[in-house]
CSV table of C-alpha atoms in Angstrom, one decimal:
chain,number,residue,atom,x,y,z
A,1,UNK,CA,-36.7,-16.4,136.4
A,2,UNK,CA,-34.8,-15.7,139.5
A,3,UNK,CA,-32.1,-17.4,141.4
A,4,UNK,CA,-28.8,-19.2,140.7
A,5,UNK,CA,-30.8,-22.5,140.2
A,6,UNK,CA,-33.2,-20.8,137.7
A,7,UNK,CA,-30.5,-19.3,135.4
A,8,UNK,CA,-28.5,-22.6,135.4
A,9,UNK,CA,-31.7,-24.6,134.5
A,10,UNK,CA,-32.5,-22.1,131.6
A,11,UNK,CA,-29.2,-22.4,130.2
A,12,UNK,CA,-29.0,-25.8,130.2
A,13,UNK,CA,-32.7,-26.4,129.2
A,14,UNK,CA,-32.8,-23.7,126.2
A,15,UNK,CA,-29.1,-24.9,125.0
A,16,UNK,CA,-30.4,-26.5,122.1
A,17,UNK,CA,-27.0,-25.9,119.9
A,18,UNK,CA,-26.8,-29.5,118.8
A,19,UNK,CA,-30.6,-29.7,118.6
A,20,UNK,CA,-31.0,-33.1,119.6
A,21,UNK,CA,-34.1,-34.4,121.4
A,22,UNK,CA,-34.1,-33.4,125.3
A,23,UNK,CA,-33.1,-36.5,127.6
A,24,UNK,CA,-36.1,-37.7,129.8
A,25,UNK,CA,-34.6,-36.0,132.8
A,26,UNK,CA,-34.6,-32.6,130.8
A,27,UNK,CA,-37.8,-32.6,129.8
A,28,UNK,CA,-38.7,-33.4,133.5
A,29,UNK,CA,-37.3,-30.7,134.6
A,30,UNK,CA,-38.4,-28.3,131.9
A,31,UNK,CA,-42.0,-29.2,132.6
A,32,UNK,CA,-41.5,-28.5,136.4
A,33,UNK,CA,-39.8,-25.2,135.8
A,34,UNK,CA,-42.3,-24.2,133.1
A,35,UNK,CA,-45.5,-25.1,134.9
A,36,UNK,CA,-44.0,-23.1,138.0
A,37,UNK,CA,-43.2,-20.0,136.2
A,38,UNK,CA,-44.9,-19.6,132.6
A,39,UNK,CA,-48.0,-17.7,134.2
A,40,UNK,CA,-50.4,-17.7,131.1
A,41,UNK,CA,-51.7,-20.5,129.0
A,42,UNK,CA,-51.4,-24.2,129.6
A,43,UNK,CA,-48.8,-26.8,129.7
A,44,UNK,CA,-48.6,-29.8,128.4
A,45,UNK,CA,-45.3,-31.9,128.7
A,46,UNK,CA,-43.1,-28.9,129.2
A,47,UNK,CA,-45.2,-27.1,126.4
A,48,UNK,CA,-47.1,-23.6,126.9
A,49,UNK,CA,-50.3,-24.0,125.2
A,50,UNK,CA,-52.0,-20.8,124.2
A,51,UNK,CA,-55.5,-21.3,123.1
A,52,UNK,CA,-56.0,-17.6,122.4
A,53,UNK,CA,-53.9,-16.5,119.5
A,54,UNK,CA,-55.3,-14.5,117.0
A,55,UNK,CA,-55.3,-15.5,113.1
A,56,UNK,CA,-56.4,-14.2,109.4
A,57,UNK,CA,-57.7,-15.8,106.6
A,58,UNK,CA,-55.8,-15.7,103.6
A,59,UNK,CA,-56.8,-15.4,99.9
A,60,UNK,CA,-55.6,-18.3,99.3
A,61,UNK,CA,-58.1,-20.0,102.0
A,62,UNK,CA,-55.5,-20.8,104.4
A,63,UNK,CA,-54.7,-19.3,107.7
A,64,UNK,CA,-51.7,-17.2,109.2
A,65,UNK,CA,-51.1,-17.0,113.2
A,66,UNK,CA,-50.6,-13.3,113.8
A,67,UNK,CA,-47.6,-13.0,115.5
A,68,UNK,CA,-44.3,-14.9,114.2
A,69,UNK,CA,-40.9,-15.5,115.1
A,70,UNK,CA,-38.6,-13.7,113.0
A,71,UNK,CA,-35.3,-15.5,112.2
A,72,UNK,CA,-33.3,-12.6,110.2
A,73,UNK,CA,-30.1,-11.7,111.9
A,74,UNK,CA,-30.4,-14.4,114.4
A,75,UNK,CA,-26.6,-16.0,114.8
A,76,UNK,CA,-25.5,-19.8,113.8
A,77,UNK,CA,-25.7,-21.8,117.1
A,78,UNK,CA,-28.5,-19.3,118.1
A,79,UNK,CA,-31.7,-19.5,115.9
A,80,UNK,CA,-32.1,-23.3,116.2
A,81,UNK,CA,-32.3,-22.7,120.2
A,82,UNK,CA,-35.1,-19.6,119.5
A,83,UNK,CA,-37.2,-21.7,117.4
A,84,UNK,CA,-37.3,-24.6,119.7
A,85,UNK,CA,-38.2,-22.2,122.6
A,86,UNK,CA,-40.4,-20.5,120.6
A,87,UNK,CA,-42.5,-23.4,119.7
A,88,UNK,CA,-42.5,-25.1,123.3
A,89,UNK,CA,-43.5,-21.1,124.2
A,90,UNK,CA,-47.0,-21.4,121.8
A,91,UNK,CA,-45.7,-19.7,118.9
A,92,UNK,CA,-47.3,-21.1,115.7
A,93,UNK,CA,-45.6,-19.0,113.1
A,94,UNK,CA,-42.0,-19.1,111.9
A,95,UNK,CA,-40.3,-16.6,109.3
A,96,UNK,CA,-37.4,-17.7,107.5
A,97,UNK,CA,-35.5,-16.9,104.3
A,98,UNK,CA,-32.8,-18.5,102.2
A,99,UNK,CA,-30.7,-15.4,102.3
A,100,UNK,CA,-30.4,-15.6,106.3
A,101,UNK,CA,-28.4,-18.9,105.6
A,102,UNK,CA,-29.7,-20.6,108.8
A,103,UNK,CA,-32.9,-22.4,107.5
A,104,UNK,CA,-30.9,-26.0,108.1
A,105,UNK,CA,-30.5,-25.2,111.7
A,106,UNK,CA,-34.0,-23.7,111.9
A,107,UNK,CA,-34.7,-27.4,110.2
A,108,UNK,CA,-33.2,-29.3,112.6
A,109,UNK,CA,-34.9,-27.5,115.7
A,110,UNK,CA,-38.1,-28.1,113.9
A,111,UNK,CA,-37.8,-31.9,113.3
A,112,UNK,CA,-36.8,-32.2,117.1
A,113,UNK,CA,-39.5,-30.7,118.6
A,114,UNK,CA,-42.2,-32.5,116.2
A,115,UNK,CA,-40.7,-35.6,117.4
A,116,UNK,CA,-41.7,-34.5,120.8
A,117,UNK,CA,-45.0,-35.2,119.8
A,118,UNK,CA,-47.2,-32.5,121.1
A,119,UNK,CA,-46.7,-30.1,118.0
A,120,UNK,CA,-48.0,-31.3,114.7
A,121,UNK,CA,-46.8,-29.7,111.3
A,122,UNK,CA,-50.2,-28.9,110.5
A,123,UNK,CA,-50.4,-26.5,113.1
A,124,UNK,CA,-47.1,-24.5,112.3
A,125,UNK,CA,-47.3,-21.8,109.8
A,126,UNK,CA,-44.0,-21.8,108.0
A,127,UNK,CA,-42.5,-19.2,105.4
A,128,UNK,CA,-39.5,-18.9,103.5
A,129,UNK,CA,-38.5,-16.5,100.7
A,130,UNK,CA,-37.1,-16.7,97.3
A,131,UNK,CA,-33.8,-14.8,96.9
A,132,UNK,CA,-32.6,-12.6,94.5
A,133,UNK,CA,-30.0,-14.7,92.2
A,134,UNK,CA,-33.1,-17.3,91.7
A,135,UNK,CA,-35.8,-15.4,90.1
A,136,UNK,CA,-34.9,-16.9,86.6
A,137,UNK,CA,-38.2,-19.1,86.4
A,138,UNK,CA,-36.4,-22.3,85.8
A,139,UNK,CA,-34.6,-21.6,89.3
A,140,UNK,CA,-37.4,-21.0,91.1
A,141,UNK,CA,-38.7,-24.5,92.1
A,142,UNK,CA,-35.0,-25.6,92.8
A,143,UNK,CA,-34.8,-22.9,95.1
A,144,UNK,CA,-37.8,-23.7,97.1
A,145,UNK,CA,-37.2,-27.2,97.2
A,146,UNK,CA,-33.7,-26.3,98.9
A,147,UNK,CA,-35.5,-24.3,101.3
A,148,UNK,CA,-38.1,-27.1,101.6
A,149,UNK,CA,-34.8,-29.6,102.4
A,150,UNK,CA,-33.3,-27.2,104.6
A,151,UNK,CA,-36.2,-26.7,106.8
A,152,UNK,CA,-37.2,-30.8,106.6
A,153,UNK,CA,-40.7,-30.1,105.5
A,154,UNK,CA,-42.6,-31.6,102.8
A,155,UNK,CA,-44.5,-28.5,101.9
A,156,UNK,CA,-44.2,-24.5,103.0
A,157,UNK,CA,-47.5,-22.4,104.1
A,158,UNK,CA,-45.9,-19.4,102.2
A,159,UNK,CA,-43.5,-18.6,100.0
A,160,UNK,CA,-42.5,-14.8,99.5
A,161,UNK,CA,-40.4,-13.1,96.7
A,162,UNK,CA,-38.0,-11.7,98.8
A,163,UNK,CA,-37.2,-8.4,97.1
A,164,UNK,CA,-37.9,-6.8,93.3
A,165,UNK,CA,-34.3,-7.6,92.8
A,166,UNK,CA,-32.9,-9.7,90.6
A,167,UNK,CA,-29.1,-8.4,90.6
A,168,UNK,CA,-29.0,-7.6,87.0
A,169,UNK,CA,-27.7,-4.2,85.9
A,170,UNK,CA,-29.3,-2.3,83.1
A,171,UNK,CA,-32.7,-0.4,82.6
A,172,UNK,CA,-35.3,-2.8,83.3
A,173,UNK,CA,-35.3,-5.6,86.2
A,174,UNK,CA,-34.3,-8.9,84.3
A,175,UNK,CA,-35.7,-12.0,84.6
A,176,UNK,CA,-39.1,-9.8,84.3
A,177,UNK,CA,-41.1,-9.9,87.7
A,178,UNK,CA,-44.1,-11.0,86.1
A,179,UNK,CA,-42.0,-14.4,84.7
A,180,UNK,CA,-41.0,-14.9,88.2
A,181,UNK,CA,-44.4,-14.7,89.7
A,182,UNK,CA,-45.5,-17.2,86.9
A,183,UNK,CA,-43.3,-19.7,88.4
A,184,UNK,CA,-44.2,-18.8,92.1
A,185,UNK,CA,-47.9,-19.9,90.9
A,186,UNK,CA,-46.5,-23.3,89.6
A,187,UNK,CA,-45.4,-24.1,93.1
A,188,UNK,CA,-48.9,-24.0,94.2
A,189,UNK,CA,-50.4,-26.1,91.5
A,190,UNK,CA,-47.6,-28.8,92.6
A,191,UNK,CA,-48.8,-28.7,96.1
A,192,UNK,CA,-45.2,-27.5,97.4
A,193,UNK,CA,-46.9,-24.2,98.6
A,194,UNK,CA,-50.0,-23.3,100.0
A,195,UNK,CA,-49.8,-19.6,99.7
A,196,UNK,CA,-47.6,-17.0,97.8
A,197,UNK,CA,-46.7,-13.3,98.1
A,198,UNK,CA,-44.2,-11.2,98.1
A,199,UNK,CA,-41.7,-8.9,100.3
A,200,UNK,CA,-40.6,-5.2,99.8
A,201,UNK,CA,-42.9,-4.4,96.8
A,202,UNK,CA,-44.4,-1.1,96.4
A,203,UNK,CA,-48.0,-0.5,95.1
A,204,UNK,CA,-47.0,0.3,92.0
A,205,UNK,CA,-45.1,-2.7,91.4
A,206,UNK,CA,-47.8,-4.9,93.2
A,207,UNK,CA,-50.4,-3.6,90.5
A,208,UNK,CA,-48.0,-4.5,87.8
A,209,UNK,CA,-47.8,-7.9,89.0
A,210,UNK,CA,-51.2,-8.5,89.7
A,211,UNK,CA,-51.8,-7.3,86.0
A,212,UNK,CA,-50.9,-10.5,84.7
A,213,UNK,CA,-51.1,-12.9,87.9
A,214,UNK,CA,-53.6,-15.9,87.8
A,215,UNK,CA,-52.9,-16.2,91.5
A,216,UNK,CA,-52.9,-13.0,93.8
A,217,UNK,CA,-50.6,-12.5,96.2
A,218,UNK,CA,-52.0,-13.8,99.5
A,219,UNK,CA,-49.2,-11.7,101.7
A,220,UNK,CA,-47.2,-8.9,101.5
A,221,UNK,CA,-44.4,-8.5,104.1
A,222,UNK,CA,-42.8,-5.3,104.8
A,223,UNK,CA,-41.2,-3.0,107.1
A,224,UNK,CA,-44.2,-1.4,109.5
A,225,UNK,CA,-43.9,0.3,112.9
A,226,UNK,CA,-44.9,3.5,114.7
A,227,UNK,CA,-41.7,5.2,113.0
A,228,UNK,CA,-42.8,4.0,109.9
A,229,UNK,CA,-46.1,3.1,109.4
A,230,UNK,CA,-46.3,2.0,105.5
A,231,UNK,CA,-49.9,3.2,105.4
A,232,UNK,CA,-51.0,4.0,102.0
A,233,UNK,CA,-49.3,0.4,101.2
A,234,UNK,CA,-51.4,-1.0,104.1
A,235,UNK,CA,-54.9,0.7,102.9
A,236,UNK,CA,-53.9,-0.6,99.3
A,237,UNK,CA,-53.6,-4.3,100.4
A,238,UNK,CA,-56.6,-3.9,102.8
A,239,UNK,CA,-58.6,-2.6,99.9
A,240,UNK,CA,-57.8,-6.0,98.0
A,241,UNK,CA,-58.2,-8.5,100.5
A,242,UNK,CA,-54.0,-9.0,100.6
A,243,UNK,CA,-52.8,-9.7,104.5
A,244,UNK,CA,-50.1,-7.4,105.0
A,245,UNK,CA,-47.2,-8.7,107.6
A,246,UNK,CA,-44.9,-6.4,109.5
A,247,UNK,CA,-41.3,-7.3,109.7
A,248,UNK,CA,-38.9,-5.0,112.3
A,249,UNK,CA,-42.0,-4.4,114.1
A,250,UNK,CA,-39.7,-2.8,117.0
A,251,UNK,CA,-37.7,-0.2,114.9
A,252,UNK,CA,-35.0,-3.1,114.0
A,253,UNK,CA,-32.8,-1.5,116.6
A,254,UNK,CA,-30.1,-4.1,116.0
A,255,UNK,CA,-29.3,-3.3,112.4
A,256,UNK,CA,-28.0,0.1,113.0
A,257,UNK,CA,-24.3,-0.7,112.0
A,258,UNK,CA,-25.2,-3.6,109.3
A,259,UNK,CA,-27.5,-1.1,107.5
A,260,UNK,CA,-25.3,2.1,108.2
A,261,UNK,CA,-27.6,4.1,110.2
A,262,UNK,CA,-26.8,6.5,112.6
A,263,UNK,CA,-26.0,4.7,115.8
A,264,UNK,CA,-27.7,7.6,117.7
A,265,UNK,CA,-30.7,8.0,115.9
A,266,UNK,CA,-34.2,8.0,117.2
A,267,UNK,CA,-35.1,4.5,119.2
A,268,UNK,CA,-38.5,3.4,118.7
A,269,UNK,CA,-38.1,1.6,122.1
A,270,UNK,CA,-37.3,4.2,123.8
A,271,UNK,CA,-39.9,6.7,122.5
A,272,UNK,CA,-41.8,8.5,125.3
A,273,UNK,CA,-45.0,7.7,124.0
A,274,UNK,CA,-44.3,4.0,123.7
A,275,UNK,CA,-42.6,4.2,127.3
A,276,UNK,CA,-46.1,6.1,128.5
A,277,UNK,CA,-48.0,3.5,126.7
A,278,UNK,CA,-46.1,0.6,128.4
A,279,UNK,CA,-46.1,2.2,132.0
A,280,UNK,CA,-49.7,2.7,131.9
A,281,UNK,CA,-50.6,-0.9,130.9
A,282,UNK,CA,-48.1,-2.6,132.9
A,283,UNK,CA,-46.3,-4.3,129.7
A,284,UNK,CA,-42.6,-3.6,128.4
A,285,UNK,CA,-42.2,-1.5,125.3
A,286,UNK,CA,-41.6,-4.6,122.7
A,287,UNK,CA,-45.5,-5.8,123.8
A,288,UNK,CA,-46.7,-2.1,123.0
A,289,UNK,CA,-45.2,-2.4,119.8
A,290,UNK,CA,-46.6,-6.1,118.7
A,291,UNK,CA,-50.0,-5.2,120.3
A,292,UNK,CA,-50.3,-1.9,118.2
A,293,UNK,CA,-49.2,-4.0,115.3
A,294,UNK,CA,-51.9,-6.6,115.8
A,295,UNK,CA,-54.8,-3.8,116.5
A,296,UNK,CA,-53.6,-2.3,113.1
A,297,UNK,CA,-54.8,-5.6,111.5
A,298,UNK,CA,-51.5,-6.8,110.5
A,299,UNK,CA,-49.4,-9.9,111.5
A,300,UNK,CA,-46.2,-9.1,113.1
A,301,UNK,CA,-42.4,-10.9,113.2
A,302,UNK,CA,-40.6,-10.0,116.3
A,303,UNK,CA,-37.3,-11.0,116.8
A,304,UNK,CA,-35.5,-12.5,119.4
A,305,UNK,CA,-33.0,-15.4,120.7
A,306,UNK,CA,-33.6,-14.5,124.4
A,307,UNK,CA,-35.9,-17.2,126.2
A,308,UNK,CA,-37.6,-14.6,128.5
A,309,UNK,CA,-38.3,-12.1,125.5
A,310,UNK,CA,-39.7,-14.8,123.1
A,311,UNK,CA,-42.0,-15.7,126.1
A,312,UNK,CA,-43.3,-12.1,126.8
A,313,UNK,CA,-43.6,-11.0,123.3
A,314,UNK,CA,-46.1,-13.8,123.0
A,315,UNK,CA,-48.5,-12.1,125.8
A,316,UNK,CA,-50.1,-9.9,123.6
A,317,UNK,CA,-53.7,-11.5,122.9
A,318,UNK,CA,-55.9,-10.8,126.1
A,319,UNK,CA,-55.7,-7.1,126.4
A,320,UNK,CA,-55.4,-4.2,124.3
A,321,UNK,CA,-53.9,-0.4,123.9
A,322,UNK,CA,-56.7,2.4,124.8
A,323,UNK,CA,-57.9,4.1,122.0
A,324,UNK,CA,-56.6,7.2,122.9
A,325,UNK,CA,-52.8,5.8,123.2
A,326,UNK,CA,-53.3,3.9,120.2
A,327,UNK,CA,-54.0,7.3,118.1
A,328,UNK,CA,-50.7,8.7,119.9
A,329,UNK,CA,-48.9,6.1,118.8
A,330,UNK,CA,-50.5,5.8,115.0
A,331,UNK,CA,-49.3,9.4,114.5
A,332,UNK,CA,-45.6,9.8,115.8
A,333,UNK,CA,-44.2,12.6,113.8
A,334,UNK,CA,-40.8,10.7,113.1
A,335,UNK,CA,-41.1,8.5,110.0
A,336,UNK,CA,-37.9,6.3,108.6
A,337,UNK,CA,-37.5,3.2,106.6
A,338,UNK,CA,-35.0,1.6,109.0
A,339,UNK,CA,-34.3,-1.1,106.3
A,340,UNK,CA,-34.4,1.5,103.1
A,341,UNK,CA,-32.7,-1.0,100.5
A,342,UNK,CA,-30.0,1.3,99.6
A,343,UNK,CA,-27.9,-1.7,99.2
A,344,UNK,CA,-29.8,-2.3,96.0
A,345,UNK,CA,-29.3,1.3,94.3
A,346,UNK,CA,-27.2,1.5,91.5
A,347,UNK,CA,-26.4,4.3,88.7
A,348,UNK,CA,-26.4,2.1,86.2
A,349,UNK,CA,-30.3,0.6,87.1
A,350,UNK,CA,-32.4,-0.9,87.2
A,351,UNK,CA,-32.7,1.0,90.6
A,352,UNK,CA,-30.9,4.4,90.2
A,353,UNK,CA,-32.4,6.0,93.4
A,354,UNK,CA,-34.7,5.0,96.3
A,355,UNK,CA,-37.5,6.7,94.8
A,356,UNK,CA,-37.2,4.1,91.9
A,357,UNK,CA,-37.2,1.0,94.4
A,358,UNK,CA,-40.1,2.1,96.3
A,359,UNK,CA,-42.0,4.4,94.0
A,360,UNK,CA,-42.5,7.1,96.6
């Protein structure tokens, strides 16, 4: 957008802090603005409808849209606006978690957008996650229902065990992950959740879980990007029909201080190979990294609260990275977890080292 009027209109239209339904005048202005400037896709009552979105079929039989909006680290008063903007821009996949402490605001945004009547609940894939403190089997359903209540939905499309961590101290994880998983399976039996999976699990922990599982994990959500390809886990999941979702696909540039990484460390968004691909294809660095994840066969969760960035992150379906450039991106020498899990390490166990946590 350009010009003072467009900036002012954008500020008004996308400020959903109170998350009430738009007024008649706001809707009319939004429709006029988006029809003039969206460029791709069609518009219906101020919405951009993306007809060529990619999706994948899960082991559960349900379908996951391959590009979703991540909501981790989105500040209070911003995440609802981001979700509302994303849904109006064509997103149909929203990734949430109880520990993000913003699911109530996401729920208010969902309710406001659904009330407008263009998008139906069945078209939106909503994920939430079981936090570490709720692994006790008797607590799992209540935790799930709390997320559903905050999100204002009658079911979740996907519910993940967020970490293989319960907060206990000792030689083994307690309660055992197998018992937690059995409680997750019961959520599917009761119709509260359509698909279940895990996040931040290693192949060894997955193998142990699946040894007693009645329902296999449909999705494994982990960090994955050209600076940390997580290739062995991706291949393991692919061989078993388990879908992999990549979080922090842009290299989590805004988490360095939070996770105590060096602020001056290598930046994926500024990598010369990424920059060359962006220049060659006439795209931005974020689009290159999202498209790389799609061509690798994963779904991907870019995060933004900026309306223009939210829009551009979804413009990745009608073009490809050429094979030579894709291979360069897939072989970058620098490899580093940006979310390394070091905050779970305790000399008293159960994870005394990062090797214990990741089994690497």
